[in-house]
Amino acid sequence: MKVLSIQSVVAHGHVGNSAAVFPLQRLGVEVVPIPTVNFSNHTGYGAWRGPLLPPSDVAEILLGVEERGVFGQVDAVLSGYQGGTGIADVIIDAVRRVKAANPAALYACDPVMGNAKSGCFVAPEIPVLLRDRVVPVADIITPNQFELGFLTGTEPASVEQTLASADLARAMGPSTVLVTSVERPDREEGTIEMLVVDTAGSWLVSTPHLPFKANGSGDVTAALFTAHFVRTKDAALALERTASSVFDLIDLTYRSGERELRLVQAQEFYATPRMQFKAEQVR
């Protein structure tokens, strides 16, 4: 499998491609990483250094990769945090060209814009751009519950409401919606859930909720789910494998006391998921 991943890069820590590439490689996936920013560290520190790449530079890198004949070999395009408004057109154009070279290729978009606790942490134009331009051309989207609500103009809380919102998102274009953090009021105490909806059905998986915010965990989740789904064409199995690996990564990081993901130390959890969580079909 080959994945073209258009995301940020940081020198210290693990977000964007600096979170997604290595887990994919441990799954045996060939990754073509395209940088959108080259920062010293993620912006959660409040200070960082390094350039936001102009969209024209990102487009040039993509063109060079295309000229090597790579686009026809790409099974999936993956995108995450979009630092500026101009990068969306570059990503959309790259998806179009990849699919022209390989019509079976999928586009997985992680529509990063914020979360329920922090609100939106991207430029005000980005959520609208994602909703109106990017999500409609995606095959897979991986929003959290807050992002799903913005995309669909809803406020999902219960499983039924989240399913209805996912249906609205699927009507926009994507056939598969992975909701990466479902926090329904009636869930079992001390748990958090993920929900996937596609043409075959809907499945929910529950894992323990750790009191720890891990920057980059969403990037790992989107990458692993994309790879597992492309490989198996089974949303429930992809969900179980992803939930297993991501929980063990976050748990290892939490127990280490470190701020940054223990991405390398958790590598066996990607290559061999323990499959300790079972997805329940809810529709």
GROMACS .gro file of N, CA, C and O in nm, residues 111 113 141-156 161-170 172 177-180 182 195:
model
  140
  111PRO      N    1  -1.078   1.660   0.922
  111PRO     CA    2  -1.116   1.802   0.916
  111PRO      C    3  -1.086   1.874   1.047
  111PRO      O    4  -1.174   1.912   1.124
  113MET      N    5  -1.034   2.125   1.319
  113MET     CA    6  -1.075   2.263   1.344
  113MET      C    7  -1.086   2.297   1.492
  113MET      O    8  -1.079   2.412   1.531
  141ILE      N    9  -1.392   1.073   0.616
  141ILE     CA   10  -1.359   1.186   0.704
  141ILE      C   11  -1.352   1.134   0.846
  141ILE      O   12  -1.419   1.038   0.883
  142THR      N   13  -1.266   1.199   0.927
  142THR     CA   14  -1.243   1.153   1.064
  142THR      C   15  -1.258   1.268   1.164
  142THR      O   16  -1.164   1.302   1.235
  143PRO      N   17  -1.377   1.329   1.171
  143PRO     CA   18  -1.397   1.439   1.266
  143PRO      C   19  -1.417   1.388   1.408
  143PRO      O   20  -1.458   1.274   1.430
  144ASN      N   21  -1.387   1.474   1.507
  144ASN     CA   22  -1.437   1.446   1.641
  144ASN      C   23  -1.582   1.492   1.647
  144ASN      O   24  -1.637   1.545   1.550
  145GLN      N   25  -1.647   1.472   1.761
  145GLN     CA   26  -1.790   1.502   1.772
  145GLN      C   27  -1.818   1.651   1.751
  145GLN      O   28  -1.916   1.689   1.686
  146PHE      N   29  -1.729   1.735   1.801
  146PHE     CA   30  -1.743   1.881   1.785
  146PHE      C   31  -1.734   1.918   1.637
  146PHE      O   32  -1.815   1.996   1.585
  147GLU      N   33  -1.635   1.866   1.569
  147GLU     CA   34  -1.615   1.896   1.426
  147GLU      C   35  -1.729   1.844   1.342
  147GLU      O   36  -1.773   1.910   1.246
  148LEU      N   37  -1.780   1.725   1.376
  148LEU     CA   38  -1.896   1.671   1.306
  148LEU      C   39  -2.015   1.765   1.320
  148LEU      O   40  -2.090   1.788   1.223
  149GLY      N   41  -2.033   1.821   1.440
  149GLY     CA   42  -2.143   1.914   1.461
  149GLY      C   43  -2.130   2.037   1.375
  149GLY      O   44  -2.230   2.084   1.316
  150PHE      N   45  -2.010   2.092   1.364
  150PHE     CA   46  -1.993   2.211   1.280
  150PHE      C   47  -2.021   2.178   1.134
  150PHE      O   48  -2.089   2.254   1.064
  151LEU      N   49  -1.966   2.069   1.087
  151LEU     CA   50  -1.982   2.032   0.945
  151LEU      C   51  -2.129   2.018   0.906
  151LEU      O   52  -2.167   2.048   0.792
  152THR      N   53  -2.211   1.972   1.000
  152THR     CA   54  -2.350   1.940   0.968
  152THR      C   55  -2.451   2.038   1.029
  152THR      O   56  -2.572   2.021   1.008
  153GLY      N   57  -2.403   2.138   1.102
  153GLY     CA   58  -2.494   2.233   1.164
  153GLY      C   59  -2.580   2.170   1.273
  153GLY      O   60  -2.695   2.211   1.293
  154THR      N   61  -2.523   2.072   1.345
  154THR     CA   62  -2.598   2.002   1.449
  154THR      C   63  -2.519   2.005   1.580
  154THR      O   64  -2.405   2.052   1.583
  155GLU      N   65  -2.579   1.952   1.686
  155GLU     CA   66  -2.512   1.940   1.815
  155GLU      C   67  -2.530   1.797   1.865
  155GLU      O   68  -2.605   1.771   1.959
  156PRO      N   69  -2.459   1.702   1.806
  156PRO     CA   70  -2.477   1.562   1.843
  156PRO      C   71  -2.429   1.534   1.985
  156PRO      O   72  -2.322   1.579   2.025
  161GLN      N   73  -2.822   1.083   1.787
  161GLN     CA   74  -2.794   1.214   1.728
  161GLN      C   75  -2.664   1.211   1.649
  161GLN      O   76  -2.654   1.273   1.542
  162THR      N   77  -2.564   1.140   1.700
  162THR     CA   78  -2.436   1.131   1.630
  162THR      C   79  -2.451   1.053   1.500
  162THR      O   80  -2.392   1.089   1.398
  163LEU      N   81  -2.531   0.947   1.502
  163LEU     CA   82  -2.559   0.873   1.379
  163LEU      C   83  -2.630   0.962   1.277
  163LEU      O   84  -2.595   0.961   1.158
  164ALA      N   85  -2.726   1.040   1.323
  164ALA     CA   86  -2.798   1.130   1.232
  164ALA      C   87  -2.704   1.235   1.173
  164ALA      O   88  -2.711   1.267   1.053
  165SER      N   89  -2.614   1.287   1.255
  165SER     CA   90  -2.517   1.385   1.205
  165SER      C   91  -2.421   1.321   1.106
  165SER      O   92  -2.384   1.382   1.005
  166ALA      N   93  -2.380   1.198   1.134
  166ALA     CA   94  -2.292   1.128   1.042
  166ALA      C   95  -2.361   1.104   0.909
  166ALA      O   96  -2.298   1.112   0.802
  167ASP      N   97  -2.491   1.075   0.912
  167ASP     CA   98  -2.567   1.058   0.788
  167ASP      C   99  -2.568   1.188   0.708
  167ASP      O  100  -2.556   1.186   0.584
  168LEU      N  101  -2.584   1.300   0.776
  168LEU     CA  102  -2.580   1.429   0.708
  168LEU      C  103  -2.444   1.453   0.646
  168LEU      O  104  -2.432   1.505   0.534
  169ALA      N  105  -2.338   1.415   0.718
  169ALA     CA  106  -2.202   1.431   0.664
  169ALA      C  107  -2.181   1.343   0.542
  169ALA      O  108  -2.120   1.385   0.443
  170ARG      N  109  -2.234   1.220   0.547
  170ARG     CA  110  -2.220   1.130   0.432
  170ARG      C  111  -2.296   1.184   0.311
  170ARG      O  112  -2.254   1.164   0.197
  172MET      N  113  -2.302   1.479   0.225
  172MET     CA  114  -2.218   1.583   0.166
  172MET      C  115  -2.117   1.526   0.066
  172MET      O  116  -2.061   1.601  -0.013
  177VAL      N  117  -1.759   0.776   0.758
  177VAL     CA  118  -1.737   0.878   0.860
  177VAL      C  119  -1.693   0.809   0.989
  177VAL      O  120  -1.765   0.725   1.043
  178LEU      N  121  -1.573   0.842   1.035
  178LEU     CA  122  -1.524   0.796   1.164
  178LEU      C  123  -1.530   0.912   1.261
  178LEU      O  124  -1.463   1.013   1.242
  179VAL      N  125  -1.613   0.899   1.365
  179VAL     CA  126  -1.623   1.002   1.469
  179VAL      C  127  -1.529   0.960   1.580
  179VAL      O  128  -1.551   0.860   1.648
  180THR      N  129  -1.422   1.039   1.600
  180THR     CA  130  -1.310   0.992   1.680
  180THR      C  131  -1.327   1.011   1.830
  180THR      O  132  -1.246   0.959   1.907
  182VAL      N  133  -1.670   1.020   2.077
  182VAL     CA  134  -1.812   1.031   2.109
  182VAL      C  135  -1.826   1.033   2.260
  182VAL      O  136  -1.789   0.938   2.329
  195LEU      N  137  -1.707   0.603   1.679
  195LEU     CA  138  -1.818   0.554   1.598
  195LEU      C  139  -1.780   0.561   1.451
  195LEU      O  140  -1.726   0.663   1.406
   0.00000   0.00000   0.00000
